Coordinates of C-alpha atoms in Angstrom, one line a residue:
X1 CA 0.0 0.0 0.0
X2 CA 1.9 3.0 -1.1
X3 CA 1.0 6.0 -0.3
X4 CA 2.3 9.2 1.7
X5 CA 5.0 10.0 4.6
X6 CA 4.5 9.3 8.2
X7 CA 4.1 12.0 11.0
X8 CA 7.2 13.9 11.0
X9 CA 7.6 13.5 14.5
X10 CA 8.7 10.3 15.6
X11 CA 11.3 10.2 18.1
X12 CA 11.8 6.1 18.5
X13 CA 12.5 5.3 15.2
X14 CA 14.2 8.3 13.5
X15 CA 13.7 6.3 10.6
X16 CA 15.5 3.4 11.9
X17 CA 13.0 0.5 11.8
X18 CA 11.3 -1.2 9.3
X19 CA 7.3 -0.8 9.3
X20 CA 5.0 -3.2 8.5
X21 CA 2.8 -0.7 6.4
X22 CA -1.0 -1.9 7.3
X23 CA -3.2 -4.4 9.1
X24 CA -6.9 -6.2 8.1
X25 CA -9.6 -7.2 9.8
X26 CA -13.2 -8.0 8.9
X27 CA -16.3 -9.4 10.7
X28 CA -19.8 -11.5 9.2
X29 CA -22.6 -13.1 11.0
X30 CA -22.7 -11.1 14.6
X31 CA -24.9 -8.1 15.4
X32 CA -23.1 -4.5 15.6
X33 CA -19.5 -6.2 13.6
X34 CA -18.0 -2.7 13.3
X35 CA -18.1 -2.5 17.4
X36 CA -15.6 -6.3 16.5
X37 CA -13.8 -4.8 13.8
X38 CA -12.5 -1.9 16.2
X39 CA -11.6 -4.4 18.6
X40 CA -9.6 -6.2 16.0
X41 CA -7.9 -3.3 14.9
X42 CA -6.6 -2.2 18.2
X43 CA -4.8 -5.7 18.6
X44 CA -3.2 -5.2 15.0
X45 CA -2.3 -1.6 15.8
X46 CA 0.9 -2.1 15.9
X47 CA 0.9 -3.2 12.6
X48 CA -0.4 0.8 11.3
X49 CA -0.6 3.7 13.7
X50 CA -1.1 6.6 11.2
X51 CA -4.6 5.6 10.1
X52 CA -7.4 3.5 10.4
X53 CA -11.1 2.9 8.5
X54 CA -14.1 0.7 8.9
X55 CA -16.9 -0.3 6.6
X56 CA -19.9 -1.8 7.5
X57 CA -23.2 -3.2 6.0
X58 CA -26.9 -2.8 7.1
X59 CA -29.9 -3.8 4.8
X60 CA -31.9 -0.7 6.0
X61 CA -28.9 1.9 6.3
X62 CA -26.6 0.2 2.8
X63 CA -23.0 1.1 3.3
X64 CA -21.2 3.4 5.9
X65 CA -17.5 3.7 6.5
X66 CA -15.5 6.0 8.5
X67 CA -12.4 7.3 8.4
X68 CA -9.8 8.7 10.5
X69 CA -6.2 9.5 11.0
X70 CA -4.9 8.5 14.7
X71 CA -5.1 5.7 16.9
X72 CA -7.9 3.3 16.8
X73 CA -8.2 4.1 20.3
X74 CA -9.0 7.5 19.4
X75 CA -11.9 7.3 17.4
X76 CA -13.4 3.5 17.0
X77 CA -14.2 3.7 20.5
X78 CA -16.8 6.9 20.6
X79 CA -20.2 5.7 20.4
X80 CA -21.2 8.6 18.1
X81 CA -19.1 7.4 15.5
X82 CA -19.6 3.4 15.6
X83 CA -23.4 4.3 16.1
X84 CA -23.5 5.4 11.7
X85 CA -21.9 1.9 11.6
X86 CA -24.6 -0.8 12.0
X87 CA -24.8 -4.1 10.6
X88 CA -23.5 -8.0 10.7
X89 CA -20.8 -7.5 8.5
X90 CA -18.0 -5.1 8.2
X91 CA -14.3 -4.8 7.4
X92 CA -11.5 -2.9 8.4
X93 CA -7.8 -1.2 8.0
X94 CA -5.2 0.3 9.7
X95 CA -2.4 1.8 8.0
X96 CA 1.1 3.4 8.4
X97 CA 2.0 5.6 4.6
X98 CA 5.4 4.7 3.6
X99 CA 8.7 7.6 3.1
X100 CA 9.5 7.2 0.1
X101 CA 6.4 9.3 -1.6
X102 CA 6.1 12.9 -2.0
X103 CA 3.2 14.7 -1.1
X104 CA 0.7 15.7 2.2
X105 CA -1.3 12.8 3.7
X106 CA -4.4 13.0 2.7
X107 CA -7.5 11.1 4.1
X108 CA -8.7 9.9 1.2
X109 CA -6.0 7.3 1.0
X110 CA -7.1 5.4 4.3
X111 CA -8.4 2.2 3.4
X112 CA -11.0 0.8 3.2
X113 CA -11.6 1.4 -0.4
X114 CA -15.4 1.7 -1.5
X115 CA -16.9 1.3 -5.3
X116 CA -20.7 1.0 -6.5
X117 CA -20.8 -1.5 -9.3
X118 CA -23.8 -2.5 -11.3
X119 CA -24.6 -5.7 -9.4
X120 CA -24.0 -3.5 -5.9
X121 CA -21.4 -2.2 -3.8
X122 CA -18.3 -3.7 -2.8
X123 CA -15.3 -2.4 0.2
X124 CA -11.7 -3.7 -0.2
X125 CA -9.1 -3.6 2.8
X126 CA -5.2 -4.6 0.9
X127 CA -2.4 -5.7 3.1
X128 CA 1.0 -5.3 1.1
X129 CA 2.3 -3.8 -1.4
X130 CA 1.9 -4.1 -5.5
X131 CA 4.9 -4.0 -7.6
X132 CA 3.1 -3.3 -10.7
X133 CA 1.0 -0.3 -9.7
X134 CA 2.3 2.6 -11.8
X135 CA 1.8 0.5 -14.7
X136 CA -1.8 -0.6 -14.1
X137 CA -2.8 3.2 -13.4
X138 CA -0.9 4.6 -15.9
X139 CA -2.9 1.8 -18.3
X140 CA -6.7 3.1 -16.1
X141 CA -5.9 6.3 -16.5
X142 CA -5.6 5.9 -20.4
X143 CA -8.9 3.9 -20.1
X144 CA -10.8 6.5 -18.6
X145 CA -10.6 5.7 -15.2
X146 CA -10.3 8.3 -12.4
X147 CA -8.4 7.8 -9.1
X148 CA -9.1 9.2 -5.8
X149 CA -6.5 8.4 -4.3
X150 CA -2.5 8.4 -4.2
X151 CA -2.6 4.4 -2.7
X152 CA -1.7 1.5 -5.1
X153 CA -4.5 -0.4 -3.6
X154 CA -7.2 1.5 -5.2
X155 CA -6.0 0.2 -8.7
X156 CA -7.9 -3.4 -7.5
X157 CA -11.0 -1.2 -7.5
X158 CA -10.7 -0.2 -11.1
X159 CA -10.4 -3.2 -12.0
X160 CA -12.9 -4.7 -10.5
X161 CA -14.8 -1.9 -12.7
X162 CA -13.5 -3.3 -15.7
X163 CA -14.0 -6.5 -15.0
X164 CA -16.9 -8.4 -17.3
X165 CA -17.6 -10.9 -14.3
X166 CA -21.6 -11.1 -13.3
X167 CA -20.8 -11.1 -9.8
X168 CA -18.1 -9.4 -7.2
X169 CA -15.8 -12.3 -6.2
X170 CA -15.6 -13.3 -9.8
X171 CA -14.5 -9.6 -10.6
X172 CA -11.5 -9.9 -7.1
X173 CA -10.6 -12.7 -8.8
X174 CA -10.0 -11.3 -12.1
X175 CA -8.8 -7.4 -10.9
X176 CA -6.0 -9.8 -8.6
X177 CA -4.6 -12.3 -11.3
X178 CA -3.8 -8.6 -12.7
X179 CA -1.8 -8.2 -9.9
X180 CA 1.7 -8.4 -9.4
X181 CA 3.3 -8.4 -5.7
X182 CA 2.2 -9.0 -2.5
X183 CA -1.3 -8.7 -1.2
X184 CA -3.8 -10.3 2.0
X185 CA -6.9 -8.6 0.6
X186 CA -10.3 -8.7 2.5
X187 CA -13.4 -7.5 0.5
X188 CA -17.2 -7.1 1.4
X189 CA -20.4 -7.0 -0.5
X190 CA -23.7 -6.7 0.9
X191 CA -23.8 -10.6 1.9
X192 CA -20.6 -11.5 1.7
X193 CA -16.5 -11.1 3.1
X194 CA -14.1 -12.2 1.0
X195 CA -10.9 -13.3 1.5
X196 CA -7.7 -13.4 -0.4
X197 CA -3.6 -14.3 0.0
X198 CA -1.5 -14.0 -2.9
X199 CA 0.2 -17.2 -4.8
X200 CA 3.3 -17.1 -2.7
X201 CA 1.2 -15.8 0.7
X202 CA 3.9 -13.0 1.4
X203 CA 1.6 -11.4 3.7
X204 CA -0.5 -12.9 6.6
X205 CA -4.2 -13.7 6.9
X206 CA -6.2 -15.9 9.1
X207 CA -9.4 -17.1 9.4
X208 CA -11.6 -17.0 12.9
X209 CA -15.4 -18.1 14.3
X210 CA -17.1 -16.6 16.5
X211 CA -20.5 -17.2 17.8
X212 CA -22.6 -19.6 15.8
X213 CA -22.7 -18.3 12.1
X214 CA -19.9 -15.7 12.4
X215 CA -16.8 -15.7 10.8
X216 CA -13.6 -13.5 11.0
X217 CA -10.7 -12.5 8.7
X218 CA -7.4 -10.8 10.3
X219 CA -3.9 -9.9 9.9
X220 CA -2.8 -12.2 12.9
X221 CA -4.3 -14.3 15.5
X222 CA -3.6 -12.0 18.6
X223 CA -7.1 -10.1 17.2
X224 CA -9.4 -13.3 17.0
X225 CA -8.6 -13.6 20.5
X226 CA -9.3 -9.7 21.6
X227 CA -13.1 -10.3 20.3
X228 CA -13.4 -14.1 21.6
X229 CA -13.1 -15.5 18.3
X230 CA -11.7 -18.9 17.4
X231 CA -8.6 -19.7 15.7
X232 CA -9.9 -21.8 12.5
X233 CA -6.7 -21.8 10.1
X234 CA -4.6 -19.2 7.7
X235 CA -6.0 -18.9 4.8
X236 CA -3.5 -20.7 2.4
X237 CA -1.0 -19.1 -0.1
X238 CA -3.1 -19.0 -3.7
X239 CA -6.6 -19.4 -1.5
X240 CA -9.6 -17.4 -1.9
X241 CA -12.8 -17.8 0.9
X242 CA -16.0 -16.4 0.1
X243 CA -18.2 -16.1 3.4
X244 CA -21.7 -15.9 3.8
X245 CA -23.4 -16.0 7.0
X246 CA -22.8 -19.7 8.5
X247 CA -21.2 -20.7 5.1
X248 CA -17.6 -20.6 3.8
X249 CA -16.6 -21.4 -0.3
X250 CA -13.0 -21.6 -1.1
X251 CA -11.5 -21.6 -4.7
X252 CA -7.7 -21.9 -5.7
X253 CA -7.9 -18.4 -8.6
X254 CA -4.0 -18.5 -9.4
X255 CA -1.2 -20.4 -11.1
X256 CA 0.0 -22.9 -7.8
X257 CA 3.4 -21.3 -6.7
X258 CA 5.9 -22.4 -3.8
X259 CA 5.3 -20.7 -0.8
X260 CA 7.5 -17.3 0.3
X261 CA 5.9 -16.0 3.7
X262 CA 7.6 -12.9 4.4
X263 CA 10.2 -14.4 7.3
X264 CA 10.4 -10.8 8.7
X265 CA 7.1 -11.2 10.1
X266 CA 8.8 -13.8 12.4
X267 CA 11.4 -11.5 13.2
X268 CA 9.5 -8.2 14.3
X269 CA 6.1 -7.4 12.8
X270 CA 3.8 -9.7 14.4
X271 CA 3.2 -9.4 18.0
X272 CA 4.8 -11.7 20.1
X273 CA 1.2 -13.6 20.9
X274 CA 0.6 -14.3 17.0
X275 CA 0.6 -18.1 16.0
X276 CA 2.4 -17.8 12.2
X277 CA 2.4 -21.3 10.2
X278 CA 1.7 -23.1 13.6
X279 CA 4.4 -21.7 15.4
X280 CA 4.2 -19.1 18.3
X281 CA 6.2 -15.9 17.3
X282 CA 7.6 -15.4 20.7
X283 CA 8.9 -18.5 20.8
X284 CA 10.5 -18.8 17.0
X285 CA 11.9 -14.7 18.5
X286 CA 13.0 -16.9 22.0
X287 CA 15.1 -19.5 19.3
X288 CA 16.5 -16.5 17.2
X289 CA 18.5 -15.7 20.8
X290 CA 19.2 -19.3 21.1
X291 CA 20.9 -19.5 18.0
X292 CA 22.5 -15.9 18.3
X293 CA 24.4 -17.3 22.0
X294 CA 25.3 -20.0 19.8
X295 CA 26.7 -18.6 16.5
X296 CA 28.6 -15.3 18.6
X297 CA 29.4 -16.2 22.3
X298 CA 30.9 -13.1 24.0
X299 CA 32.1 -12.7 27.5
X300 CA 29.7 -10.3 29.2
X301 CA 28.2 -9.9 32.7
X302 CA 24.4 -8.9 31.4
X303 CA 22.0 -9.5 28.7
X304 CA 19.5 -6.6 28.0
X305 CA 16.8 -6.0 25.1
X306 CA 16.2 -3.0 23.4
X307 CA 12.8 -2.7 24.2
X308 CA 10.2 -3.9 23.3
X309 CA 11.1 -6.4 20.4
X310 CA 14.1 -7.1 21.4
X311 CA 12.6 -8.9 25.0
X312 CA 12.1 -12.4 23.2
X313 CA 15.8 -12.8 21.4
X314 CA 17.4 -11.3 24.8
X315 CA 15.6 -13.9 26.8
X316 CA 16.9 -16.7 24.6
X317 CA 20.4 -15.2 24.1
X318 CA 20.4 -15.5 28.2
X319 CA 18.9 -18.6 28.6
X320 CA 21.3 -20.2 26.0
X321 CA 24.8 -18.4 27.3
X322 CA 24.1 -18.3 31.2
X323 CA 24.8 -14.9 31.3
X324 CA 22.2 -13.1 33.6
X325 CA 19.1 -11.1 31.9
X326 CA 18.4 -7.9 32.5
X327 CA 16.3 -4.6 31.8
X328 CA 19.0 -2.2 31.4
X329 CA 16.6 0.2 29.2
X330 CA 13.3 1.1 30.1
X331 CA 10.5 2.0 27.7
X332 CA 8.6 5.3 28.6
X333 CA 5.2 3.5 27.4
X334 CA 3.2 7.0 27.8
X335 CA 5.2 9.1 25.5
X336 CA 3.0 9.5 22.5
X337 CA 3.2 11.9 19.2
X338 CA 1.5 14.7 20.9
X339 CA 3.3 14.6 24.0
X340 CA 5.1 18.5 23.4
X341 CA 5.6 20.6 20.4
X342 CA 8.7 19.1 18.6
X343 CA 11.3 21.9 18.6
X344 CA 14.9 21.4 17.2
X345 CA 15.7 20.6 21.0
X346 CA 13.1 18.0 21.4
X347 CA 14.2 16.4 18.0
X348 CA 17.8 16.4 19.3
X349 CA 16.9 14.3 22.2
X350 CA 16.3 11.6 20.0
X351 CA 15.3 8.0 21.6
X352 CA 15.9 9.6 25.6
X353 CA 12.1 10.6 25.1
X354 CA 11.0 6.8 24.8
X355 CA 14.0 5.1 26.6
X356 CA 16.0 5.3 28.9
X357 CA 19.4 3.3 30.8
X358 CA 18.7 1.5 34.3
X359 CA 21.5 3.3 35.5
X360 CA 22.3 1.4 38.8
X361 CA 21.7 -1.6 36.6
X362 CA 24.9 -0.9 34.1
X363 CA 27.0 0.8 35.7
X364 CA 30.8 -0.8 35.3
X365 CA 29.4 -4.1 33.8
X366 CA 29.9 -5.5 30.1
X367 CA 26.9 -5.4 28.7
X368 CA 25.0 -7.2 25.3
X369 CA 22.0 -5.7 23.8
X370 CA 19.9 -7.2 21.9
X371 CA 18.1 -6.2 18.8
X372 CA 15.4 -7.0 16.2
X373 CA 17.4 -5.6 13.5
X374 CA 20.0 -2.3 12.0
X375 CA 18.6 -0.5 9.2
X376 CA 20.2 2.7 9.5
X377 CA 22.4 2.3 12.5
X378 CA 21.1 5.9 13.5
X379 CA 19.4 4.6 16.6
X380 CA 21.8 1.9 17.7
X381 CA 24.4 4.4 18.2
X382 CA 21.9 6.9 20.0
X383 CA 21.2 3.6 22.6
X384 CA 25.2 3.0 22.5
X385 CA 26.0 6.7 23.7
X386 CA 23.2 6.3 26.1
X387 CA 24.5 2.6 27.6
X388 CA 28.0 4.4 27.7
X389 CA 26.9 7.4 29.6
X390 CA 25.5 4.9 32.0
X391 CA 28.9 4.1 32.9
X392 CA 29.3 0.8 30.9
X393 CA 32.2 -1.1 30.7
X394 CA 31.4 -2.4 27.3
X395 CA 28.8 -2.2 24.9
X396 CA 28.3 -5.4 22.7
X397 CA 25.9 -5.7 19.8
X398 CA 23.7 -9.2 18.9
X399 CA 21.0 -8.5 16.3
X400 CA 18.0 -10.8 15.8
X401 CA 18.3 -10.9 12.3
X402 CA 21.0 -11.2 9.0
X403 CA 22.0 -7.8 8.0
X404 CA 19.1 -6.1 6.3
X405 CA 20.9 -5.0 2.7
X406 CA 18.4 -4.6 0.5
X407 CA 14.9 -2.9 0.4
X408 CA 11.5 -4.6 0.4
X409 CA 8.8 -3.7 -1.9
X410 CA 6.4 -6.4 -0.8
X411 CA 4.4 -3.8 2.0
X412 CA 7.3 -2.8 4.3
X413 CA 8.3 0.7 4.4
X414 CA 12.0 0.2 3.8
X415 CA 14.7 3.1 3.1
X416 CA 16.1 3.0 -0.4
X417 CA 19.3 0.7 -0.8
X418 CA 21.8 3.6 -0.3
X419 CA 20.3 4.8 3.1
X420 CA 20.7 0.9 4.6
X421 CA 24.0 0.4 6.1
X422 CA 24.2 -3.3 5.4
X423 CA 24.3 -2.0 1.7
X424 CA 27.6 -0.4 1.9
X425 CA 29.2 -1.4 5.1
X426 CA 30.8 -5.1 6.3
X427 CA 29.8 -6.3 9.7
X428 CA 33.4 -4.9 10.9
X429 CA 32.6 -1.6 9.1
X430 CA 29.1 -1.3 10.9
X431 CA 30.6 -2.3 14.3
X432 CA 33.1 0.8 14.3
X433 CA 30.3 3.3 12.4
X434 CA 28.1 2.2 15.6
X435 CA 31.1 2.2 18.1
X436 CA 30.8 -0.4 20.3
X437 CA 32.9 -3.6 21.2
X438 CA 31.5 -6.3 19.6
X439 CA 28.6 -6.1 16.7
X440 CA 27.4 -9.8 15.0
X441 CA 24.5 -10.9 13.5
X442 CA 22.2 -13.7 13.2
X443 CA 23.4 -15.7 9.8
X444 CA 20.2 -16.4 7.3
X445 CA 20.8 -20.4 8.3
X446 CA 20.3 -19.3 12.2
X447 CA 17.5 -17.9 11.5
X448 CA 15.8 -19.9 9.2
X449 CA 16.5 -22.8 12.0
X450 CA 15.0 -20.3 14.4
X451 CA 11.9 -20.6 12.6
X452 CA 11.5 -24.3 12.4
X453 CA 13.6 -25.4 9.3
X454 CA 15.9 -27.5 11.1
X455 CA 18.3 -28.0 8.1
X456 CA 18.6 -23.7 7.4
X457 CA 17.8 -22.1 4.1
X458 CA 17.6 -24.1 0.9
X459 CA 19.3 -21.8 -1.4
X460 CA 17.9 -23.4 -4.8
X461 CA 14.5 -23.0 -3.3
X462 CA 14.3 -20.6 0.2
X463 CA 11.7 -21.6 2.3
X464 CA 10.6 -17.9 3.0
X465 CA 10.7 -14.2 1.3
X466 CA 14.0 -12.9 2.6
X467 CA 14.7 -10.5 0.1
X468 CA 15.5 -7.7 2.4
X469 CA 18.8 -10.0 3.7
X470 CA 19.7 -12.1 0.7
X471 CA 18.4 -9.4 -2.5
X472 CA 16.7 -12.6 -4.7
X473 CA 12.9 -11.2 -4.9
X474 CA 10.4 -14.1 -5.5
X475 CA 8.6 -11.1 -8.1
X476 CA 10.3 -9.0 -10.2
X477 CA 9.8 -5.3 -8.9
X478 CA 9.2 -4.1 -12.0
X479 CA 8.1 -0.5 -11.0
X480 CA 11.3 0.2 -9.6
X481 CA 13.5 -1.5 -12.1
X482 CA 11.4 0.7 -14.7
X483 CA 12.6 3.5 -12.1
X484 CA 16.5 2.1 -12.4
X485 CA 16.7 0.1 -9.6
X486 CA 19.0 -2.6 -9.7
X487 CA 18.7 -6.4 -8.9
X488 CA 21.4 -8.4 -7.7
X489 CA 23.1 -10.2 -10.1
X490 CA 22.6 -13.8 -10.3
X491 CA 25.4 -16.1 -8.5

């Protein structure tokens, strides 16, 4: 989902971590869904804090959707808003925009998206990130057709338009085998919630019950259980459901293709309390640390996580290595976007507004810290200074992931290639850029092992999308090769 910058204003990430740009959720068969679909997108809020949207369906009121920018806290919850959202079925989006496009945010690029067709209206909700998108507007546009929005996501409404399909699944169907990239979409008509993953199932979606006819669509698992709703199964790679009330059809609409779940998901996106692919992600983040003590033992006195993603890996790293875990930096959790004006001074102060060193803690002892992953390096030398100035003895490094080289264009807001250090730094070269003791990172094997593939990565056929660590894209970007961008030469 392309579309424009973040707040300007973001003190913990400085443009440091990598964001998963957007989360779905949708709801059939249960009285008042939007009031579910709120709840759902508060548990995937981490997943897009810029924006959020709902759409519901009532036979006497048609269509409603809202729209706002902010938390999901700060608007689902008001009871004069969900009120103009009545029905049994409704879907939902929350969003983060990513940096690299030009512009002001506007709201009508917050998702859902809504079209009137001839055989009725249809809402779509897209989770990813389509790499052919400039070409299928620039080809609308020719067409006649008239965007709304700056988001690659409202190109699958177009086509739906165009589509010569009697009914509206038939016309997802044919608007996504247009498609190139990555894409969970969830869809609604006025009887139906539709459900789709992309051939290689990049990006997540599961499927939920609740109550007696209900059914439920979302991002990850931690939302089924925020509403009570049970974990049925992911929707597979290639799979489309079609959901009526009590009933569930599901149809196979592309060409079969090996499996590439996005493995970063593993590493930092999904909360801790998600089940991906049968696994719990805490404990495949808990087995990253494992393997980490393993692969680059160091001589240190404490183990501490850069809060909060770091917790999992740090726990493992300890558990592994004997060496004692510790909080050594403490999360300010109250410290939102509107906490003061940002001034030059405020900006200065960097990641001291959100964390900050357990002094008494650190003081004169060696210390590891443990992190999800370096993408600029901006930040990890910001939490170095700050573990130094704490009186540390020694600052070591251990990251919870390979080196992350290359950018993803599958729906994570990545920097472009020259602004990641892994693109034009070794590990050595990094480690003295950051200035600490030690810096190492988890190899591609040790994490693929992490995440239940005992043997490592099968390099004539990788288990997962890792694109972002080993550069070989499972689809040709070809938006940004049109732009000049250029793919790593084959080995």
């Amino acid at each position: 989902m392309r579309t424009f910058p973040r707040h300007p204003f973001d003190p913990i990430s400085d443009g440091d971590k990598l964001k998963e740009e957007c989360g779905v959720f949708g709801v059939i068969g249960v009285a008042e869904a939007a009031n579910f679909v709120a709840l759902g997108l508060h548990a995937l809020q981490h997943r897009g804090q810029e924006a959020g949207g709902i759409v519901s369906y009532d036979p006497e009121h048609g269509f409603n959707s809202a729209r706002r920018f902010g938390y999901v806290r700060d608007n689902f919850t008001k009871a004069s808003l969900m009120e103009t959202l009545p029905g049994e079925l409704a879907i939902g989006h929350v969003r983060y925009s990513t940096a690299g496009s030009k512009g002001h945010t506007a709201i009508r690029d917050v998702q859902p998206f809504f079209g009137e067709f001839s055989m009725g209206g249809a809402a779509i909700a897209h989770n990813g990130n389509i790499t052919n998108a400039a070409a299928l507007r620039r080809e609308l546009i020719e067409r006649g057709s008239i965007f709304q929005s700056s988001s690659d996501s409202e190109c699958i409404i177009h086509l739906m338009a165009r589509s010569i399909q009697k009914n509206i699944p038939e016309r997802v169907k044919d608007a996504l085998r247009r498609v190139e990239g990555a894409f969970s979409v969830i869809a609604m008509t006025r009887t139906k919630l539709i459900g789709v993953r992309d051939a290689l199932g990049v990006r997540p979606l599961v499927l939920g019950r609740i109550g007696d006819d209900g059914y439920v669509l979302s991002s990850e698992t931690c939302a089924l259980d925020i509403i009570g709703a049970e974990f049925v199964r992911e929707i597979e790679p290639g799979e489309m459901v079609v959901i009526s009330k009590g009933e569930l059809e599901s149809s196979r609409p592309f060409a079969p293709a090996k499996p590439r779940f996005c493995i970063f998901e593993h590493v930092y996106f999904s909360r801790p309390d998600s089940i991906l692919g049968g696994r719990s992600v805490y404990e495949t983040r808990r087995q990253i640390g494992v393997e980490l003590a393993r692969e680059a033992p160091i001589d240190a006195d404490l183990v501490c996580p850069v809060p909060d993603s770091g917790t999992p890996a740090a726990i493992g790293f300890s558990q592994e290595s004997g060496i004692p875990f510790a909080m050594g930096i403490v999360r300010n959790q109250y410290m939102g976007r509107t906490f003061i004006e940002p001034t030059e001074q405020i900006r200065n102060m960097g990641v001291r507004l959100k964390l900050n060193v357990n002094r008494a803690l650190i003081k004169g002892k060696r210390v590891i810290l443990v992190d999800d992953s370096v993408v600029r390096g901006t930040t990890s030398r910001k939490i170095k200074d700050m573990i130094l100035d704490a009186g540390a003895a020694e600052v070591h490094f251990r990251i919870a992931s390979p080196p992350t080289a290359w950018p993803c264009f599958y729906g994570v807001d990545t920097p472009d290639r020259g602004k990641l250090l892994a693109a034009t730094m070794s590990e050595d070269e990094m480690r003295d850029w950051i200035g600490v003791d030690s810096l190492r990172f988890i190899s591609l094997d040790g994490l693929y092992r992490a995440a239940g593939e005992a043997r490592g990565r099968n390099p004539d056929a990788p288990q997962y999308c890792d694109a972002c660590f080993s550069g070989e894209y499972p689809v040709a970007p070809s938006d940004q090769i049109e732009k000049g961008f250029q793919m790593k030469a084959a080995e």
